[in-house]
């Protein structure tokens, strides 16, 4: 059950912030600080999401959270935010994402 909580929460956030994209599948970005290693991203779970009509992807580092990377997603699942200047840049991109109608789930 604990393993399924991120998707349930992401679906809830997505449902509240749906953008009209009839031709696109709902897309979730898991913002992992270290890629698929260290238990942050379950690749089997991403496959399961895909089988249920979602596009799922993940980052290899939090520095990837720029507008060009995140704009095509409906929801971003964050485990943490980077510190310092990089954190300020990421926060700006996430603010823009939220204003554009995206949803964010922060653990």
Tab-separated table of N, CA and C in Angstrom:
chain	number	residue	atom	x	y	z
A	1	UNK	N	0.829	-1.187	0.000
A	1	UNK	CA	0.000	0.000	0.000
A	1	UNK	C	0.873	1.251	0.000
A	2	UNK	N	1.931	1.222	0.823
A	2	UNK	CA	2.825	2.379	0.903
A	2	UNK	C	3.434	2.693	-0.458
A	3	UNK	N	3.707	1.646	-1.227
A	3	UNK	CA	4.303	1.794	-2.552
A	3	UNK	C	3.334	2.467	-3.526
A	4	UNK	N	2.035	2.331	-3.292
A	4	UNK	CA	1.018	2.864	-4.190
A	4	UNK	C	0.589	4.287	-3.814
A	5	UNK	N	0.974	4.767	-2.653
A	5	UNK	CA	0.558	6.091	-2.203
A	5	UNK	C	0.984	7.209	-3.145
A	6	UNK	N	2.210	7.199	-3.682
A	6	UNK	CA	2.577	8.297	-4.591
A	6	UNK	C	1.661	8.388	-5.807
A	7	UNK	N	1.266	7.273	-6.365
A	7	UNK	CA	0.407	7.337	-7.547
A	7	UNK	C	-0.990	7.801	-7.179
A	8	UNK	N	-1.505	7.355	-6.051
A	8	UNK	CA	-2.824	7.810	-5.639
A	8	UNK	C	-2.827	9.314	-5.408
A	9	UNK	N	-1.796	9.804	-4.750
A	9	UNK	CA	-1.702	11.242	-4.506
A	9	UNK	C	-1.496	11.997	-5.813
A	10	UNK	N	-0.664	11.472	-6.700
A	10	UNK	CA	-0.423	12.126	-7.989
A	10	UNK	C	-1.699	12.162	-8.812
A	11	UNK	N	-2.463	11.090	-8.771
A	11	UNK	CA	-3.727	11.064	-9.509
A	11	UNK	C	-4.701	12.099	-8.952
A	12	UNK	N	-4.724	12.243	-7.638
A	12	UNK	CA	-5.587	13.238	-7.025
A	12	UNK	C	-5.177	14.641	-7.459
A	13	UNK	N	-3.880	14.928	-7.381
A	13	UNK	CA	-3.391	16.244	-7.801
A	13	UNK	C	-3.685	16.448	-9.278
A	14	UNK	N	-3.422	15.437	-10.082
A	14	UNK	CA	-3.678	15.549	-11.519
A	14	UNK	C	-5.150	15.816	-11.781
A	15	UNK	N	-6.010	15.096	-11.080
A	15	UNK	CA	-7.435	15.273	-11.280
A	15	UNK	C	-7.910	16.684	-10.944
A	16	UNK	N	-7.229	17.316	-10.005
A	16	UNK	CA	-7.596	18.674	-9.619
A	16	UNK	C	-7.017	19.726	-10.552
A	17	UNK	N	-6.032	19.358	-11.347
A	17	UNK	CA	-5.344	20.353	-12.177
A	17	UNK	C	-5.307	19.948	-13.642
A	18	UNK	N	-6.309	19.232	-14.087
A	18	UNK	CA	-6.322	18.730	-15.462
A	18	UNK	C	-6.260	19.885	-16.463
A	19	UNK	N	-5.361	19.736	-17.410
A	19	UNK	CA	-5.316	20.640	-18.548
A	19	UNK	C	-5.926	19.911	-19.725
A	20	UNK	N	-6.606	20.651	-20.576
A	20	UNK	CA	-7.258	20.023	-21.720
A	20	UNK	C	-6.220	19.631	-22.751
A	21	UNK	N	-5.892	18.354	-22.756
A	21	UNK	CA	-4.929	17.795	-23.691
A	21	UNK	C	-5.468	16.472	-24.207
A	22	UNK	N	-6.552	16.533	-24.954
A	22	UNK	CA	-7.255	15.327	-25.375
A	22	UNK	C	-6.360	14.351	-26.114
A	23	UNK	N	-5.423	14.853	-26.906
A	23	UNK	CA	-4.604	13.955	-27.697
A	23	UNK	C	-3.406	13.392	-26.929
A	24	UNK	N	-3.158	13.899	-25.733
A	24	UNK	CA	-2.004	13.453	-24.954
A	24	UNK	C	-2.446	12.603	-23.773
A	25	UNK	N	-1.599	11.666	-23.393
A	25	UNK	CA	-1.848	10.887	-22.199
A	25	UNK	C	-1.403	11.701	-20.991
A	26	UNK	N	-2.068	11.553	-19.844
A	26	UNK	CA	-1.606	12.250	-18.646
A	26	UNK	C	-0.168	11.838	-18.347
A	27	UNK	N	0.642	12.798	-17.945
A	27	UNK	CA	2.070	12.538	-17.763
A	27	UNK	C	2.519	12.939	-16.363
A	28	UNK	N	3.267	12.044	-15.723
A	28	UNK	CA	3.775	12.259	-14.374
A	28	UNK	C	5.298	12.196	-14.408
A	29	UNK	N	5.945	13.184	-13.817
A	29	UNK	CA	7.402	13.211	-13.705
A	29	UNK	C	7.782	13.000	-12.248
A	30	UNK	N	8.548	11.952	-11.989
A	30	UNK	CA	9.072	11.702	-10.652
A	30	UNK	C	10.444	12.371	-10.575
A	31	UNK	N	10.529	13.419	-9.766
A	31	UNK	CA	11.752	14.210	-9.661
A	31	UNK	C	12.682	13.564	-8.642
A	32	UNK	N	13.484	12.662	-9.133
A	32	UNK	CA	14.398	11.912	-8.288
A	32	UNK	C	15.745	12.625	-8.206
A	33	UNK	N	16.313	12.723	-7.013
A	33	UNK	CA	17.631	13.348	-6.894
A	33	UNK	C	18.760	12.459	-7.413
A	34	UNK	N	18.491	11.140	-7.571
A	34	UNK	CA	19.559	10.215	-7.955
A	34	UNK	C	19.102	9.165	-8.953
A	35	UNK	N	18.191	9.523	-9.829
A	35	UNK	CA	17.752	8.581	-10.848
A	35	UNK	C	16.988	7.413	-10.263
A	36	UNK	N	17.063	6.286	-10.935
A	36	UNK	CA	16.309	5.103	-10.523
A	36	UNK	C	16.970	4.357	-9.369
A	37	UNK	N	18.186	4.730	-9.028
A	37	UNK	CA	18.876	4.068	-7.927
A	37	UNK	C	18.365	4.518	-6.572
A	38	UNK	N	18.785	3.862	-5.545
A	38	UNK	CA	18.513	4.226	-4.151
A	38	UNK	C	17.029	4.182	-3.793
A	39	UNK	N	16.235	3.471	-4.567
A	39	UNK	CA	14.828	3.280	-4.233
A	39	UNK	C	13.910	4.455	-4.501
A	40	UNK	N	14.383	5.489	-5.181
A	40	UNK	CA	13.533	6.647	-5.442
A	40	UNK	C	12.547	6.423	-6.581
A	41	UNK	N	12.886	5.578	-7.534
A	41	UNK	CA	12.019	5.335	-8.686
A	41	UNK	C	11.896	3.832	-8.898
A	42	UNK	N	10.666	3.381	-8.975
A	42	UNK	CA	10.390	1.972	-9.225
A	42	UNK	C	10.062	1.826	-10.716
A	43	UNK	N	10.974	1.268	-11.480
A	43	UNK	CA	10.787	1.152	-12.927
A	43	UNK	C	9.606	0.244	-13.289
A	44	UNK	N	9.356	-0.751	-12.473
A	44	UNK	CA	8.186	-1.604	-12.712
A	44	UNK	C	6.899	-0.800	-12.532
A	45	UNK	N	6.909	0.102	-11.579
A	45	UNK	CA	5.747	0.964	-11.334
A	45	UNK	C	5.516	1.904	-12.518
A	46	UNK	N	6.584	2.446	-13.088
A	46	UNK	CA	6.450	3.290	-14.280
A	46	UNK	C	5.843	2.494	-15.432
A	47	UNK	N	6.249	1.248	-15.565
A	47	UNK	CA	5.680	0.383	-16.601
A	47	UNK	C	4.192	0.151	-16.346
A	48	UNK	N	3.840	-0.054	-15.091
A	48	UNK	CA	2.436	-0.256	-14.725
A	48	UNK	C	1.613	1.009	-15.018
A	49	UNK	N	2.164	2.153	-14.720
A	49	UNK	CA	1.484	3.414	-15.048
A	49	UNK	C	1.212	3.498	-16.549
A	50	UNK	N	2.222	3.160	-17.325
A	50	UNK	CA	2.091	3.203	-18.783
A	50	UNK	C	0.965	2.275	-19.255
A	51	UNK	N	0.906	1.103	-18.669
A	51	UNK	CA	-0.133	0.138	-19.038
A	51	UNK	C	-1.534	0.645	-18.705
A	52	UNK	N	-1.623	1.586	-17.755
A	52	UNK	CA	-2.921	2.142	-17.348
A	52	UNK	C	-3.174	3.518	-17.968
A	53	UNK	N	-2.428	3.861	-18.998
A	53	UNK	CA	-2.730	5.069	-19.744
A	53	UNK	C	-1.966	6.314	-19.361
A	54	UNK	N	-0.934	6.180	-18.545
A	54	UNK	CA	-0.138	7.325	-18.124
A	54	UNK	C	1.249	7.276	-18.750
A	55	UNK	N	1.790	8.437	-18.996
A	55	UNK	CA	3.196	8.532	-19.360
A	55	UNK	C	3.955	8.851	-18.078
A	56	UNK	N	4.948	8.083	-17.779
A	56	UNK	CA	5.746	8.312	-16.580
A	56	UNK	C	7.204	8.444	-16.939
A	57	UNK	N	7.882	9.334	-16.253
A	57	UNK	CA	9.310	9.527	-16.470
A	57	UNK	C	9.928	9.964	-15.153
A	58	UNK	N	11.245	10.002	-15.114
A	58	UNK	CA	11.940	10.417	-13.899
A	58	UNK	C	13.195	11.187	-14.271
A	59	UNK	N	13.693	11.923	-13.304
A	59	UNK	CA	14.940	12.663	-13.502
A	59	UNK	C	16.095	11.878	-12.905
A	60	UNK	N	17.281	12.145	-13.426
A	60	UNK	CA	18.496	11.564	-12.851
A	60	UNK	C	19.122	12.499	-11.830
A	61	UNK	N	18.670	13.749	-11.815
A	61	UNK	CA	19.159	14.750	-10.869
A	61	UNK	C	18.131	15.867	-10.787
A	62	UNK	N	18.079	16.541	-9.652
A	62	UNK	CA	17.102	17.608	-9.480
A	62	UNK	C	17.399	18.817	-10.358
A	63	UNK	N	18.620	18.950	-10.796
A	63	UNK	CA	18.977	20.045	-11.687
A	63	UNK	C	18.266	19.979	-13.033
A	64	UNK	N	17.669	18.848	-13.361
A	64	UNK	CA	16.928	18.694	-14.620
A	64	UNK	C	15.567	19.388	-14.586
A	65	UNK	N	15.168	19.892	-13.431
A	65	UNK	CA	13.838	20.484	-13.291
A	65	UNK	C	13.815	21.920	-13.806
A	66	UNK	N	13.984	22.058	-15.095
A	66	UNK	CA	13.850	23.366	-15.733
A	66	UNK	C	12.574	23.348	-16.563
A	67	UNK	N	12.139	24.520	-17.013
A	67	UNK	CA	10.870	24.627	-17.731
A	67	UNK	C	10.820	23.721	-18.952
A	68	UNK	N	11.900	23.668	-19.700
A	68	UNK	CA	11.922	22.846	-20.920
A	68	UNK	C	11.688	21.375	-20.610
A	69	UNK	N	12.129	20.931	-19.454
A	69	UNK	CA	11.975	19.528	-19.065
A	69	UNK	C	10.578	19.246	-18.515
A	70	UNK	N	10.033	20.169	-17.733
A	70	UNK	CA	8.806	19.864	-16.998
A	70	UNK	C	7.517	20.294	-17.694
A	71	UNK	N	7.618	21.132	-18.712
A	71	UNK	CA	6.405	21.706	-19.301
A	71	UNK	C	5.459	20.681	-19.917
A	72	UNK	N	5.935	19.513	-20.296
A	72	UNK	CA	5.065	18.533	-20.953
A	72	UNK	C	4.373	17.577	-19.985
A	73	UNK	N	4.568	17.790	-18.692
A	73	UNK	CA	3.973	16.923	-17.681
A	73	UNK	C	2.763	17.586	-17.041
A	74	UNK	N	1.873	16.775	-16.493
A	74	UNK	CA	0.713	17.273	-15.753
A	74	UNK	C	1.011	17.373	-14.266
A	75	UNK	N	1.831	16.445	-13.779
A	75	UNK	CA	2.140	16.370	-12.347
A	75	UNK	C	3.627	16.099	-12.171
A	76	UNK	N	4.198	16.747	-11.168
A	76	UNK	CA	5.570	16.465	-10.756
A	76	UNK	C	5.519	15.934	-9.327
A	77	UNK	N	6.146	14.799	-9.086
A	77	UNK	CA	6.266	14.241	-7.743
A	77	UNK	C	7.678	14.554	-7.262
A	78	UNK	N	7.768	15.359	-6.197
A	78	UNK	CA	9.061	15.797	-5.653
A	78	UNK	C	9.357	15.087	-4.339
A	79	UNK	N	10.572	14.640	-4.201
A	79	UNK	CA	11.009	14.052	-2.945
A	79	UNK	C	11.759	15.078	-2.108
A	80	UNK	N	12.374	16.032	-2.770
A	80	UNK	CA	13.109	17.109	-2.098
A	80	UNK	C	13.437	18.175	-3.140
A	81	UNK	N	13.864	19.326	-2.676
A	81	UNK	CA	14.299	20.401	-3.561
A	81	UNK	C	15.789	20.635	-3.364
A	82	UNK	N	16.484	20.996	-4.425
A	82	UNK	CA	17.905	21.293	-4.262
A	82	UNK	C	18.096	22.587	-3.476
A	83	UNK	N	19.258	22.742	-2.915
A	83	UNK	CA	19.576	23.929	-2.121
A	83	UNK	C	20.299	24.968	-2.972
A	84	UNK	N	20.433	26.152	-2.425
A	84	UNK	CA	21.241	27.202	-3.039
A	84	UNK	C	20.671	27.755	-4.324
A	85	UNK	N	21.582	28.205	-5.208
A	85	UNK	CA	21.179	28.810	-6.477
A	85	UNK	C	20.368	27.847	-7.337
A	86	UNK	N	20.779	26.593	-7.332
A	86	UNK	CA	20.041	25.606	-8.120
A	86	UNK	C	18.606	25.485	-7.605
A	87	UNK	N	18.421	25.533	-6.302
A	87	UNK	CA	17.089	25.469	-5.709
A	87	UNK	C	16.225	26.644	-6.132
A	88	UNK	N	16.810	27.822	-6.224
A	88	UNK	CA	16.070	29.009	-6.663
A	88	UNK	C	15.613	28.864	-8.107
A	89	UNK	N	16.479	28.332	-8.959
A	89	UNK	CA	16.119	28.122	-10.363
A	89	UNK	C	15.004	27.091	-10.492
A	90	UNK	N	15.125	26.011	-9.751
A	90	UNK	CA	14.101	24.963	-9.781
A	90	UNK	C	12.776	25.509	-9.260
A	91	UNK	N	12.827	26.284	-8.174
A	91	UNK	CA	11.602	26.865	-7.609
A	91	UNK	C	10.915	27.775	-8.629
A	92	UNK	N	11.698	28.527	-9.387
A	92	UNK	CA	11.122	29.386	-10.428
A	92	UNK	C	10.429	28.579	-11.507
A	93	UNK	N	11.048	27.471	-11.911
A	93	UNK	CA	10.436	26.598	-12.927
A	93	UNK	C	9.157	25.965	-12.402
A	94	UNK	N	9.175	25.542	-11.145
A	94	UNK	CA	7.989	24.917	-10.557
A	94	UNK	C	6.866	25.942	-10.395
A	95	UNK	N	7.214	27.158	-10.023
A	95	UNK	CA	6.206	28.220	-9.924
A	95	UNK	C	5.536	28.441	-11.282
A	96	UNK	N	6.330	28.500	-12.327
A	96	UNK	CA	5.792	28.670	-13.680
A	96	UNK	C	4.906	27.482	-14.053
A	97	UNK	N	5.332	26.281	-13.681
A	97	UNK	CA	4.570	25.056	-13.948
A	97	UNK	C	3.205	25.115	-13.260
A	98	UNK	N	3.183	25.534	-12.007
A	98	UNK	CA	1.921	25.633	-11.278
A	98	UNK	C	0.998	26.678	-11.896
A	99	UNK	N	1.556	27.806	-12.290
A	99	UNK	CA	0.749	28.857	-12.911
A	99	UNK	C	0.188	28.409	-14.247
A	100	UNK	N	0.866	27.468	-14.900
A	100	UNK	CA	0.399	26.943	-16.199
A	100	UNK	C	-0.646	25.836	-16.007
A	101	UNK	N	-0.946	25.485	-14.760
A	101	UNK	CA	-1.967	24.484	-14.496
A	101	UNK	C	-1.474	23.132	-14.066
A	102	UNK	N	-0.172	22.987	-13.892
A	102	UNK	CA	0.395	21.717	-13.454
A	102	UNK	C	0.173	21.489	-11.968
A	103	UNK	N	0.352	20.259	-11.546
A	103	UNK	CA	0.214	19.903	-10.137
A	103	UNK	C	1.532	19.398	-9.591
A	104	UNK	N	1.758	19.613	-8.306
A	104	UNK	CA	2.980	19.176	-7.645
A	104	UNK	C	2.619	18.452	-6.353
A	105	UNK	N	3.247	17.297	-6.165
A	105	UNK	CA	3.125	16.553	-4.928
A	105	UNK	C	4.505	16.509	-4.297
A	106	UNK	N	4.633	17.039	-3.091
A	106	UNK	CA	5.928	17.088	-2.400
A	106	UNK	C	5.884	16.177	-1.198
A	107	UNK	N	6.841	15.246	-1.138
A	107	UNK	CA	6.944	14.340	0.019
A	107	UNK	C	7.879	14.923	1.031
